[in-house]
Coordinates of C-alpha atoms and ligand atoms in Angstrom, one line a residue:
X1213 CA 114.3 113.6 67.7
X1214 CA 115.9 115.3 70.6
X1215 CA 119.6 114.9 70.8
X1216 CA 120.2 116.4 74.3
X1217 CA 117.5 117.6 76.8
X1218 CA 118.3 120.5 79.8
X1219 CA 116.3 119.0 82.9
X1220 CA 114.9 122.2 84.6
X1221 CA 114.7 120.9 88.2
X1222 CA 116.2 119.1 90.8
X1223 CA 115.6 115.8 93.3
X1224 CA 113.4 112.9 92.0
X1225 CA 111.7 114.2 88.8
X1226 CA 115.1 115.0 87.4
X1227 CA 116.3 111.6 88.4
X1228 CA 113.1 109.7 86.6
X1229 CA 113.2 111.7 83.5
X1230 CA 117.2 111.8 83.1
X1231 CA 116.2 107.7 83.1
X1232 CA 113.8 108.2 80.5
X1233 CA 116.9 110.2 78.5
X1234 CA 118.8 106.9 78.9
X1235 CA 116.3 104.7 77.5
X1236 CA 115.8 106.7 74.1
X1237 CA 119.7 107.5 74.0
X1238 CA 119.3 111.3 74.5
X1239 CA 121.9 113.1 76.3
X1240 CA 121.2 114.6 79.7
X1241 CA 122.0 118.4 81.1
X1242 CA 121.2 118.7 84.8
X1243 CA 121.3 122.5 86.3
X1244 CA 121.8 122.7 90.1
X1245 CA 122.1 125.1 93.0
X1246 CA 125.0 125.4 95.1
X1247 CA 122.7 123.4 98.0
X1248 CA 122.2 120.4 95.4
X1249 CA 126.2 120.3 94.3
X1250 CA 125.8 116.3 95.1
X1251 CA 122.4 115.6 94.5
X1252 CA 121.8 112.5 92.5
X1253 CA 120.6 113.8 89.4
X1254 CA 123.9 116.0 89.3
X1255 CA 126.0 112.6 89.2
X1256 CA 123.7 110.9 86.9
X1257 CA 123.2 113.4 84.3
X1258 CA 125.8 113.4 81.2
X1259 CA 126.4 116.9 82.5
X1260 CA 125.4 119.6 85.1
X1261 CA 126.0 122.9 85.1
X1262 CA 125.7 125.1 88.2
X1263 CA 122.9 127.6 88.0
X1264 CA 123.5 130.1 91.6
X1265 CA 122.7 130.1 95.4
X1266 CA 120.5 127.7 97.0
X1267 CA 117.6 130.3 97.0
X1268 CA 115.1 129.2 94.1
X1269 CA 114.8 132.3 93.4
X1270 CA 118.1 132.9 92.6
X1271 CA 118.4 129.7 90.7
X1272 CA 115.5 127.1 89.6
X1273 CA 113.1 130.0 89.1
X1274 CA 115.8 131.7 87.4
X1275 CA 114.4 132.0 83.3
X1276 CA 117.6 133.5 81.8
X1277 CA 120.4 131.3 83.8
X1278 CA 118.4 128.7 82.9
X1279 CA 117.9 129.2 79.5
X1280 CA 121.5 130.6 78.9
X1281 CA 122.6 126.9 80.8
X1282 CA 120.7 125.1 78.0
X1283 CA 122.3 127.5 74.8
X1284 CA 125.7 126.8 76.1
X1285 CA 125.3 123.4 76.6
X1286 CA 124.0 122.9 73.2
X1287 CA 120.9 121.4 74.3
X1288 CA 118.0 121.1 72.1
X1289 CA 115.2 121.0 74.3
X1290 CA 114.2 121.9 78.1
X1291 CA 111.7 119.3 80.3
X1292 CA 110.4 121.4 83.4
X1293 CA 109.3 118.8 85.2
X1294 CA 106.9 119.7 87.9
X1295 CA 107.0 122.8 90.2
X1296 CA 109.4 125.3 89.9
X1297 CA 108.8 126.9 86.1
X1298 CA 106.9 123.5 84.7
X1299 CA 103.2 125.5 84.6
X1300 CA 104.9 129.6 83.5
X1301 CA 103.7 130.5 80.8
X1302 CA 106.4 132.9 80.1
X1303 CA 109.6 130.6 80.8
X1304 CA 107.5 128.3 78.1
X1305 CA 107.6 131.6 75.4
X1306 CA 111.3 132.3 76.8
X1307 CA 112.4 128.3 76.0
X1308 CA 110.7 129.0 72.5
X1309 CA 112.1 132.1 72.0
X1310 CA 116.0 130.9 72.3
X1311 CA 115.3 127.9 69.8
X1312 CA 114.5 125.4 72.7
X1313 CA 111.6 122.5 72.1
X1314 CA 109.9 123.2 75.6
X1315 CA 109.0 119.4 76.6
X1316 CA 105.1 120.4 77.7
X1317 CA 102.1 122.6 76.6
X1318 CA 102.1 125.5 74.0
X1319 CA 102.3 128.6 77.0
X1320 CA 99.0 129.9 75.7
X1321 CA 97.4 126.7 77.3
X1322 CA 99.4 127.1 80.1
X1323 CA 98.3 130.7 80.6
X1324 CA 94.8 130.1 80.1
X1325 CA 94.7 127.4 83.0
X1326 CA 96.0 129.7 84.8
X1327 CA 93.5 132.2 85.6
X1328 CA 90.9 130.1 87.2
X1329 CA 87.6 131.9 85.7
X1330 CA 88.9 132.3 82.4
X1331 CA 89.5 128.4 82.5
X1332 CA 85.8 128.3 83.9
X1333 CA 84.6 129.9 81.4
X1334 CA 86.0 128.0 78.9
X1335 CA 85.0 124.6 80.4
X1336 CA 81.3 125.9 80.5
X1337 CA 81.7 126.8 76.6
X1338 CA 83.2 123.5 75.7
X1339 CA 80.6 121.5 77.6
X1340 CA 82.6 120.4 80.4
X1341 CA 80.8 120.2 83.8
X1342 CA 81.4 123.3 86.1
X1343 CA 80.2 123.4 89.6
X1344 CA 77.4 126.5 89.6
X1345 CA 78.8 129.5 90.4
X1346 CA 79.8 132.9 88.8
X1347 CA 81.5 133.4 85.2
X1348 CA 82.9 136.8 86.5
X1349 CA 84.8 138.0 89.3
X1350 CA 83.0 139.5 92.1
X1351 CA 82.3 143.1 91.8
X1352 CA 79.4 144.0 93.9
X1353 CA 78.1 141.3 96.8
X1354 CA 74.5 142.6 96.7
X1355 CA 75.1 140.9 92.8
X1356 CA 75.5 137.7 94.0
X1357 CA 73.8 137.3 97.1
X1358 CA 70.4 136.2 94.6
X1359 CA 72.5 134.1 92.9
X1360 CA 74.1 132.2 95.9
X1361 CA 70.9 131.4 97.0
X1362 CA 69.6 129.9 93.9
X1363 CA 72.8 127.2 94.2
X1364 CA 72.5 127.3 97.8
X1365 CA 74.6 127.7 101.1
X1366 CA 77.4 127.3 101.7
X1367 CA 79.2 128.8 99.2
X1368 CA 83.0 129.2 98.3
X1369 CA 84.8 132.3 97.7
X1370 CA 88.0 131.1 95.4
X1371 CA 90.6 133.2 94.0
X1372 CA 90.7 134.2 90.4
X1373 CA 94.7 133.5 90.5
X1374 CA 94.4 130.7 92.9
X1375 CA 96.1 126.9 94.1
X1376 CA 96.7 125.4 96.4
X1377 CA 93.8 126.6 98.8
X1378 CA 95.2 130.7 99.5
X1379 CA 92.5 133.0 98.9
X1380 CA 89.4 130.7 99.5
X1381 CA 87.2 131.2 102.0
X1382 CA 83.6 129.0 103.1
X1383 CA 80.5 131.0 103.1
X1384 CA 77.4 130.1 105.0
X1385 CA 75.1 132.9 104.7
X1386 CA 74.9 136.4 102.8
X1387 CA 75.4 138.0 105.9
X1388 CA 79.0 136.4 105.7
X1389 CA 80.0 137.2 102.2
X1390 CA 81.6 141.0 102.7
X1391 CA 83.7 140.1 105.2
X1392 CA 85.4 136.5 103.8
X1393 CA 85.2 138.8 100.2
X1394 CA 87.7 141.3 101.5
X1395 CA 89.9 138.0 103.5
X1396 CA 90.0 136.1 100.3
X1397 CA 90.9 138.9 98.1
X1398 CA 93.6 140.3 100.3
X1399 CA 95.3 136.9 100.8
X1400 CA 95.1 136.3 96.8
X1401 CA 96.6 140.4 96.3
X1402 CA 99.6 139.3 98.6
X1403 CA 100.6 135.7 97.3
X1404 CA 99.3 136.1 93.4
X1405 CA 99.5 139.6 93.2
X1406 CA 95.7 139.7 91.8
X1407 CA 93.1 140.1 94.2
X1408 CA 90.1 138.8 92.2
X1409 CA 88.0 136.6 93.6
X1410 CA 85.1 134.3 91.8
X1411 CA 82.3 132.1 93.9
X1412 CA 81.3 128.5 93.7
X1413 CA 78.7 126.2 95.3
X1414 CA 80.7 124.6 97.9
X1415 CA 80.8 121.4 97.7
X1416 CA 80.8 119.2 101.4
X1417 CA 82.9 115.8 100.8
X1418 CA 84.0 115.9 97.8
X1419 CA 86.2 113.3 96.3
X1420 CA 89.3 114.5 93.9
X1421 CA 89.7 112.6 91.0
X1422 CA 91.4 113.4 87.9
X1423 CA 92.3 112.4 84.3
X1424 CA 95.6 111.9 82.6
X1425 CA 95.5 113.0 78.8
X1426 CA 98.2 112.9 76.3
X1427 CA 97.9 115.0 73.5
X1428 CA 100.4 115.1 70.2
X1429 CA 100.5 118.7 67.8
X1430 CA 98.2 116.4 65.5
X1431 CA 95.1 116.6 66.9
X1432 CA 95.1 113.5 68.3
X1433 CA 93.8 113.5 72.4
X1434 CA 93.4 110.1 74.5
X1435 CA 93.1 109.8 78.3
X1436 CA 94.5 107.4 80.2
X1437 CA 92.0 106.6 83.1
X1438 CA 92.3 108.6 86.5
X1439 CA 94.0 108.9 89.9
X1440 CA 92.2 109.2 93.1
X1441 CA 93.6 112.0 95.1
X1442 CA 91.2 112.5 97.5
X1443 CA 94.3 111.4 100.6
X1444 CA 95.7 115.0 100.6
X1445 CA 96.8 117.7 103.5
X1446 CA 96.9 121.1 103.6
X1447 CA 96.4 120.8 99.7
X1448 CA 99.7 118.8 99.2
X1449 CA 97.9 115.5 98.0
X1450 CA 100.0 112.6 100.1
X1451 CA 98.6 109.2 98.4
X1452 CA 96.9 108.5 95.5
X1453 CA 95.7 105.8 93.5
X1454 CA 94.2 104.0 90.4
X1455 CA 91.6 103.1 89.7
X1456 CA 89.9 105.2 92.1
X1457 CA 87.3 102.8 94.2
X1458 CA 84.3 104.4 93.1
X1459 CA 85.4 104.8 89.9
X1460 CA 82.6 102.9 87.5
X1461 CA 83.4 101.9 83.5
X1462 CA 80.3 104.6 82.1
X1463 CA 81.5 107.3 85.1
X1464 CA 85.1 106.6 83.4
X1465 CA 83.9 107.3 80.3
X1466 CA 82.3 110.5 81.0
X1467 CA 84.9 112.3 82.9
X1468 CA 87.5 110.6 80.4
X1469 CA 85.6 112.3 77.7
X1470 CA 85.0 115.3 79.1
X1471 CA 89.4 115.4 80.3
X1472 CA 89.6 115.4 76.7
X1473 CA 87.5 118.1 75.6
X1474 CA 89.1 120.0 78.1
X1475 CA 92.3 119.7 76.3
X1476 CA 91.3 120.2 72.8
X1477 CA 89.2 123.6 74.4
X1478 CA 92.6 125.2 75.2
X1479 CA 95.1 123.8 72.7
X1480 CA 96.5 121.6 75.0
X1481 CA 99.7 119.4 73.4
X1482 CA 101.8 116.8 75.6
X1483 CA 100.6 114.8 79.3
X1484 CA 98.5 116.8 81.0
X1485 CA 95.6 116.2 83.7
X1486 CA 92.3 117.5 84.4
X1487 CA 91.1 117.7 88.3
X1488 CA 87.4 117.2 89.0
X1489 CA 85.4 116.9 91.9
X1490 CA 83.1 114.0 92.6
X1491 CA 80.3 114.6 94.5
X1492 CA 78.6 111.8 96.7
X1493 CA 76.3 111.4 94.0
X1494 CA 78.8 110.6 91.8
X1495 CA 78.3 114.0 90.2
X1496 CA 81.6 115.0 88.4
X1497 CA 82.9 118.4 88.1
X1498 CA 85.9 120.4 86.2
X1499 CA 88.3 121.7 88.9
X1500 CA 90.9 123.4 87.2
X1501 CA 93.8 121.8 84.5
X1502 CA 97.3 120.7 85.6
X1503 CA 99.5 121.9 82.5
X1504 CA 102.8 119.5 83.5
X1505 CA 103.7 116.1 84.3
X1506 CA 102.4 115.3 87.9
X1507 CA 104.2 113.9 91.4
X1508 CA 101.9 111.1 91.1
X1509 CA 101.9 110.1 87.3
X1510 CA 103.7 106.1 88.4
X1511 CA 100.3 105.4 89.4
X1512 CA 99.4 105.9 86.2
X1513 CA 102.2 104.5 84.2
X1514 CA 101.8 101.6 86.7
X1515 CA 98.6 100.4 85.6
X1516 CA 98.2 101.3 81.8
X1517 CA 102.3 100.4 81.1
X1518 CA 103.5 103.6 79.6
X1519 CA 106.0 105.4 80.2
X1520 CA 104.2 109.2 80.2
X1521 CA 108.1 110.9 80.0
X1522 CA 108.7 108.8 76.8
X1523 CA 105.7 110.2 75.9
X1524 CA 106.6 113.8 76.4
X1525 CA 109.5 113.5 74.5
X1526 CA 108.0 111.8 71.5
X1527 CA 105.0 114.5 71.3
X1528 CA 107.6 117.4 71.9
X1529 CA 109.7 115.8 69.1
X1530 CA 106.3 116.2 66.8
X1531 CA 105.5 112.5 66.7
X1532 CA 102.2 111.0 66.7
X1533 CA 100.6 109.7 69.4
X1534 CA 101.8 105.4 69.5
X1535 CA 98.6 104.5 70.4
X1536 CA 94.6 104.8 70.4
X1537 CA 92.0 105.2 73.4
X1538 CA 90.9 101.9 72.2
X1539 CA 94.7 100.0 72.8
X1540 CA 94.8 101.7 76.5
X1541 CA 93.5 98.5 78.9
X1542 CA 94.7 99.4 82.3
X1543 CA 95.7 96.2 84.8
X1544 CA 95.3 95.7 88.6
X1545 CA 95.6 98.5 91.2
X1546 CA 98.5 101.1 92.0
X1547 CA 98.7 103.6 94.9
X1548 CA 101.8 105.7 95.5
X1549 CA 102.7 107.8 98.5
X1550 CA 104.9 110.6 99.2
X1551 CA 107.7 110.0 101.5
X1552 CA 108.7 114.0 103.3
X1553 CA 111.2 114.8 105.5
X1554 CA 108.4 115.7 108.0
X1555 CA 107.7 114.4 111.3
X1556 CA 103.8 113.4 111.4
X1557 CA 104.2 113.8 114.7
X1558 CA 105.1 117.7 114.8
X1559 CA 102.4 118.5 112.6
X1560 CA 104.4 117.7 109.5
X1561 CA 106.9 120.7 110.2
X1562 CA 109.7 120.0 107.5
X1563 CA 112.7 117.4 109.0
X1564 CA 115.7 118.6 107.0
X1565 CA 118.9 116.7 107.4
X1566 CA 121.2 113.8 106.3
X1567 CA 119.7 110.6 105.6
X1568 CA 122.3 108.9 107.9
X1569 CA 120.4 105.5 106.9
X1570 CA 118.8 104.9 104.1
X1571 CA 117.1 101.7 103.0
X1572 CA 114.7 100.9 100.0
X1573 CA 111.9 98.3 99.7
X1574 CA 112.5 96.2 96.7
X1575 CA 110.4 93.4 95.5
X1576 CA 107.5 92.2 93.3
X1577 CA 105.1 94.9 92.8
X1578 CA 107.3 98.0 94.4
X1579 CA 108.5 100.8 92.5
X1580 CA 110.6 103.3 94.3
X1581 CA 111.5 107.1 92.6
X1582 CA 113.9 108.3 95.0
X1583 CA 116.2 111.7 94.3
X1584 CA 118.7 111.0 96.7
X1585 CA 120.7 108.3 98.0
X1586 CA 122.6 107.0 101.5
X1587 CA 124.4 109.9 103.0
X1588 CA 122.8 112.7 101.0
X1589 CA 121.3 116.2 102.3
X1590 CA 117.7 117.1 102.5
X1591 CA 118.4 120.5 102.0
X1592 CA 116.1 123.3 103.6
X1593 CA 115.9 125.2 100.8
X1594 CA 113.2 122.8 98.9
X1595 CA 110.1 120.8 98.8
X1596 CA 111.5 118.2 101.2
X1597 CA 110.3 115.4 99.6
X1598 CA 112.1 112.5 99.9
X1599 CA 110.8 109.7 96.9
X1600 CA 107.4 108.4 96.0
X1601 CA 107.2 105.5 96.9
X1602 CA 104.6 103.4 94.0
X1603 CA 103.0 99.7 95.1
X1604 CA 101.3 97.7 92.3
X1605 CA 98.7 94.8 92.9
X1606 CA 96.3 92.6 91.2
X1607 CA 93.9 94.0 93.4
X1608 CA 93.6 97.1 95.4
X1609 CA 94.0 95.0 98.9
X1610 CA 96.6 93.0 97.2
X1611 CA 98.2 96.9 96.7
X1612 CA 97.7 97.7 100.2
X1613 CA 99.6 94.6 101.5
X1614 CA 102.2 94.8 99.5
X1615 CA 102.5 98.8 100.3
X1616 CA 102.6 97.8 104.2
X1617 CA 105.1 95.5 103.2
X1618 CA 107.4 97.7 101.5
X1619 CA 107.0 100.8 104.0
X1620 CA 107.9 98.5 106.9
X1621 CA 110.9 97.6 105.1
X1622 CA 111.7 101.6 104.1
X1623 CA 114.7 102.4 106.8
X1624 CA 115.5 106.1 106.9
X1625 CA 117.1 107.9 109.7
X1626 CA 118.8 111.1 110.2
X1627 CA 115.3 112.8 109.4
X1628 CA 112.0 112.5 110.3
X1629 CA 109.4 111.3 107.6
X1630 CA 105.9 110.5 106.7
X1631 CA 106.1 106.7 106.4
X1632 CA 104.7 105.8 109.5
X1633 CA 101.6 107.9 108.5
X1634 CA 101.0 105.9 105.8
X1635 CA 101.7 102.9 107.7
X1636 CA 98.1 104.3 109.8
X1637 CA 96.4 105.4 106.7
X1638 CA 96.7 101.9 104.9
X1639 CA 95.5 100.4 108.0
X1640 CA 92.4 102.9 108.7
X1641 CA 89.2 101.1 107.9
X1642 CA 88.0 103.8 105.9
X1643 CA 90.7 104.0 103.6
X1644 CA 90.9 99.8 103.1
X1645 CA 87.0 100.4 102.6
X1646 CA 88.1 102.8 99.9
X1647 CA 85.3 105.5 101.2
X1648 CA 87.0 108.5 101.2
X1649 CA 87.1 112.4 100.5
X1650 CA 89.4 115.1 100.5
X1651 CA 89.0 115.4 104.6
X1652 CA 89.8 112.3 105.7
X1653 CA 93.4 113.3 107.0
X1654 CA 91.8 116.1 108.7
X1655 CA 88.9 114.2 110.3
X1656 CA 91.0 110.9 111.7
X1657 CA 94.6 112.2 111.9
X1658 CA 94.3 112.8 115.6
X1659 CA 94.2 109.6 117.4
X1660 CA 96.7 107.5 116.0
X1661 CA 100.0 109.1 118.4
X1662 CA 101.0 105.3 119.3
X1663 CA 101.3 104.2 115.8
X1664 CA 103.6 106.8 115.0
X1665 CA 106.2 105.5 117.2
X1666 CA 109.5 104.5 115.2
X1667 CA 110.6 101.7 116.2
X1668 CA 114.3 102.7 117.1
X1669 CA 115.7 99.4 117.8
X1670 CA 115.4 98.1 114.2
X1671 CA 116.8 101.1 113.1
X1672 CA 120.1 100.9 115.7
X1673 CA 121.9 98.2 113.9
X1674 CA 121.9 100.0 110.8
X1675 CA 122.8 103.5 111.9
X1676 CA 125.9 102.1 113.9
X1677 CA 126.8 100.3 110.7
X1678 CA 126.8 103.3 108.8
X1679 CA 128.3 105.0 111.9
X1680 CA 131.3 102.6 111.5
X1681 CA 131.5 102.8 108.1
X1682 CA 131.7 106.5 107.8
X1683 CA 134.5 106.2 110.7
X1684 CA 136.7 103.9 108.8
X1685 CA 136.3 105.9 105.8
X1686 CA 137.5 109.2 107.9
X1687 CA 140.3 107.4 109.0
X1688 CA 141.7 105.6 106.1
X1689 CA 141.4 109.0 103.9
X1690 CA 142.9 112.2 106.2
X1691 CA 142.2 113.9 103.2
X1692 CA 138.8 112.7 102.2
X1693 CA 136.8 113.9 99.4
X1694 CA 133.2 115.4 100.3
X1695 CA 130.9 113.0 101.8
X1696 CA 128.7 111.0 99.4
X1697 CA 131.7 110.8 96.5
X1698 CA 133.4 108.3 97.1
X1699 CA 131.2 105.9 98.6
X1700 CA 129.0 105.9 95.6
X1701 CA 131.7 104.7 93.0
X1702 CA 129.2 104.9 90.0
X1703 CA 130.2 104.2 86.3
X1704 CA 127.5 106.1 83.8
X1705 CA 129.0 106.0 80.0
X1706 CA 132.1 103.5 81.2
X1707 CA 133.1 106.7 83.0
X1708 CA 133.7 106.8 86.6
X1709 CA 131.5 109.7 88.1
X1710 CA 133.9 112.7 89.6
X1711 CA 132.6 115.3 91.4
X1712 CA 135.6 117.4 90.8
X1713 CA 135.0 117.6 86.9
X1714 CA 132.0 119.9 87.9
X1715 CA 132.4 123.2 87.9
X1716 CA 130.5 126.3 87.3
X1717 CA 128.5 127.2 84.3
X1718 CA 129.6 124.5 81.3
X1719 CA 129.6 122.1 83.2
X1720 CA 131.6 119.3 83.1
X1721 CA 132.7 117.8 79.3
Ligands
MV4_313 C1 86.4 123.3 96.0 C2 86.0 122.5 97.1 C3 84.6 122.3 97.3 N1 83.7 123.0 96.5 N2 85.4 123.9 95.2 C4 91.0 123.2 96.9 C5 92.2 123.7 96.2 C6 91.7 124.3 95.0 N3 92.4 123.9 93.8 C7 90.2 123.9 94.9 N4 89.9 123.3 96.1 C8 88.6 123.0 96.5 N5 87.7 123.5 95.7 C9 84.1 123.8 95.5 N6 83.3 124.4 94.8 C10 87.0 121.9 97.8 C11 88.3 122.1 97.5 C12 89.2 121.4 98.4 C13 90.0 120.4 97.9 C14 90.0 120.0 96.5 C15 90.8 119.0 96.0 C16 91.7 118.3 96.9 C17 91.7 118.7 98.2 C18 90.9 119.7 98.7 C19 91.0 120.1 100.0 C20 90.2 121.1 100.5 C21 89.3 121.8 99.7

């Protein structure tokens, strides 16, 4: 088993799997920037070692500091989490390389996810649906033009390198196709450095839905039901859910089936997920593979009872899978959201800050993974997300309720954040009628200004509480430690958590 586990991240995914640590009794190495000196998961881990500058470039992209952090720690394995280095194929090969068990895929799987057609291609081999389109990248328009035809306008130019939506561009007649050819290829040469581009029949309102697999280096593959993700913006998906409310036992069992031979296709070992797009017809197709744990895996975890990080570890450890497809029965209804620092009503620009109030729902049914606490920084620097916040109900309206509930009692000041537009989603008809597709945020978001309103009265109490607070503290203590120390007062191990014990690389002992 693993005796000590380097977590390659930062904010709320180092905090949930330094938990899952605990709970098996394996020790914990955080690595942080000089922006995240009192982030949580640097007081919770058994030890942190500082990797560089807040840039991530300088530091959580950073393969050698990284992988030095984890030899001198005398760690015996690295968990990327998500972001960051969780889908490079070569920081995978470096963990390898230096003796590490790299808590995910093999990086051959990794790498052949990662170039889109090649992935394509593979799906279409394996017998996996694949909307029609080409298996090559563009060369020569006058090729394709025939071809586009036969699977009918519009069509969409996607990069061969691509996520997160650079480099695609909608195409509504050959006339069209030379000119969004040379846009999407340019925009895919300056963020992925390859300019190839590949065409698909585009497809109008598409719902996302994926599949979450486990697989263990014993050939055994299950799946464990899907997520609706269709609630997204700007490509950053912002609620999701299971089961999705289309989402019918034989459907299940086709896409589950064909998630898995996905997986075995490209090697795939450890939790992994396979994107489709549904079709209003209920037509199912491969998107492309996730090859890490996802932001939204609670969903999934909430409904079938695993834990999918206690899963990693076991399957990077070389154990076999604990159970069959056959012992996974999934129960009730979970939907999670992403709480950002940004202010829905600014067009979601990023709200970095101090959370000068900070208040969590608890309660039957809530589950909260936060990486921060009272006090802390969102720093600039980062994805400022905030927690995910994770509702469970016997049914999906009983789910909704509760999630009203437990965002209404969610107090944060200091920054701006995306509860209230949750508050507006959960209440929209059309998502509590459960029909929705990946444009709903962009077709309804407009009209809902008056919602948005916070409510700054019931927040006043509780920022001039903390307002006192931090005043007495101030005075009592000329010589106070940093903000954030001593007010938290933790015990991990019987030992009282000192921020002064942490100091550069090695950490502190
Ligand atoms: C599509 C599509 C419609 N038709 N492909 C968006 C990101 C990239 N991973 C693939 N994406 C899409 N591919 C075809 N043939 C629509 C999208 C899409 C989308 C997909 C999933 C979730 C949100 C989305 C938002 C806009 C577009």
């Amino acid at each position: 088993m693993i005796k000590k586990l380097l977590i390659a991240n930062r904010g709320e995914i180092s905090v949930r799997i330094i938990r899952a640590c605990r709970d098996l009794g394996i020790k914990t190495v955080a690595i942080y920037s000089e922006a995240d000196r009192r982030a949580l998961p640097v007081l919770m881990a058994d030890e942190a070692v500082l990797i560089g500058p807040p840039p991530a470039a300088e530091s959580y992209l950073c393969i050698d500091k990284i992988v030095d952090a984890a030899l001198q720690t005398g760690a015996d394995a690295v968990h990327p989490g998500y972001g960051f280095l969780a889908e490079n194929a070569e920081f995978a090969a470096a963990c390898l390389g230096a003796g590490l068990n790299f808590v995910g895929p093999p990086a051959r799987a990794i790498g052949s996810m990662g170039d889109k057609i090649a992935a394509r291609q593979m799906m279409e081999d394996s017998g996996v649906p694949v909307i029609p389109g080409s298996r090559e990248p563009i060369t020569d328009v006058a090729e394709i033009i025939p071809l586009a035809k036969k699977a009918g306008f519009p069509i969409l130019l996607k990069a061969v390198a691509g996520g997160g939506g650079k480099g695609m561009r909608v195409v509504h007649c050959a006339d069209e196709i030379q000119t969004a050819l040379e846009g999407a290829s340019s925009e895919a040469k300056s963020a992925f450095g390859d300019g190839r581009v590949f065409w698909e029949k585009y497809l109008e309102h598409p719902r996302h839905i994926e599949i979450q697999i486990l697989a263990d280096k014993h050939g055994n593959i299950i799946h464990l039901n899907e997520r609706e993700c269709s609630i997204q913006r700007r490509h950053q998906k912002v609620i999701e859910e299971s089961p999705s409310p289309i989402m019918t036992a034989d459907l299940r069992r086709q896409m589950g089936e064909a998630a898995i031979a996905a997986a075995r296709a490209c090697g795939y070992i450890n939790a992994g997920t396979v994107e489709f797009l549904v079709d209003t017809e209920r037509k199912f197709y491969f998107l492309e593979m996730n090859t890490r744990l996802q932001v939204e895996h609670p969903v999934t975890e909430l409904v079938t009872g695993l834990d999918l990080v206690k899963a990693q570890l076991l399957v990077a450890a070389g154990e076999e899978l604990p159970y069959q497809q056959d012992q996974i029965t999934p129960h009730g209804h979970a939907i999670e959201f992403r709480i950002y620092a940004e202010d829905p009503k600014n067009n979601f620009l990023p709200s970095p800050g101090t959370l000068s109030v900070y208040r969590e729902p608890h309660g039957p049914g809530i589950r909260l993974d936060a990486g921060t606490y009272e006090g802390a920084e969102v720093p600039i620097y980062y994805d400022p997300l905030i927690a995910e916040l994770a509702v469970w109900g016997e049914t999906r309206e009983e789910a909704i309720n509760r999630a009203i509930r437990a965002l209404e009692e969610y107090k944060i000041a200091g920054v701006a954040t995306t509860i209230k537009f949750h508050c507006w989603a959960l209440k929209h008809p059309l998502f509590r009628s459960g029909d929705i597709s990946t444009h709903f945020v962009d077709e309804h978001f407009e009209s809902i200004t008056g919602c948005l309103d916070i409510d700054e009265n019931a927040l006043r109490p509780l920022a001039l509480a903390a307002a006192i607070y931090e005043y007495r503290r101030a005075k009592k203590k000329t010589a106070a430690p940093p903000t954030g120390r001593r007010n938290l007062n933790w015990k991990v191990n019987g030992r009282r958590l000192s921020l002064r014990s942490i100091s550069g690389p090695g950490g502190r002992s």
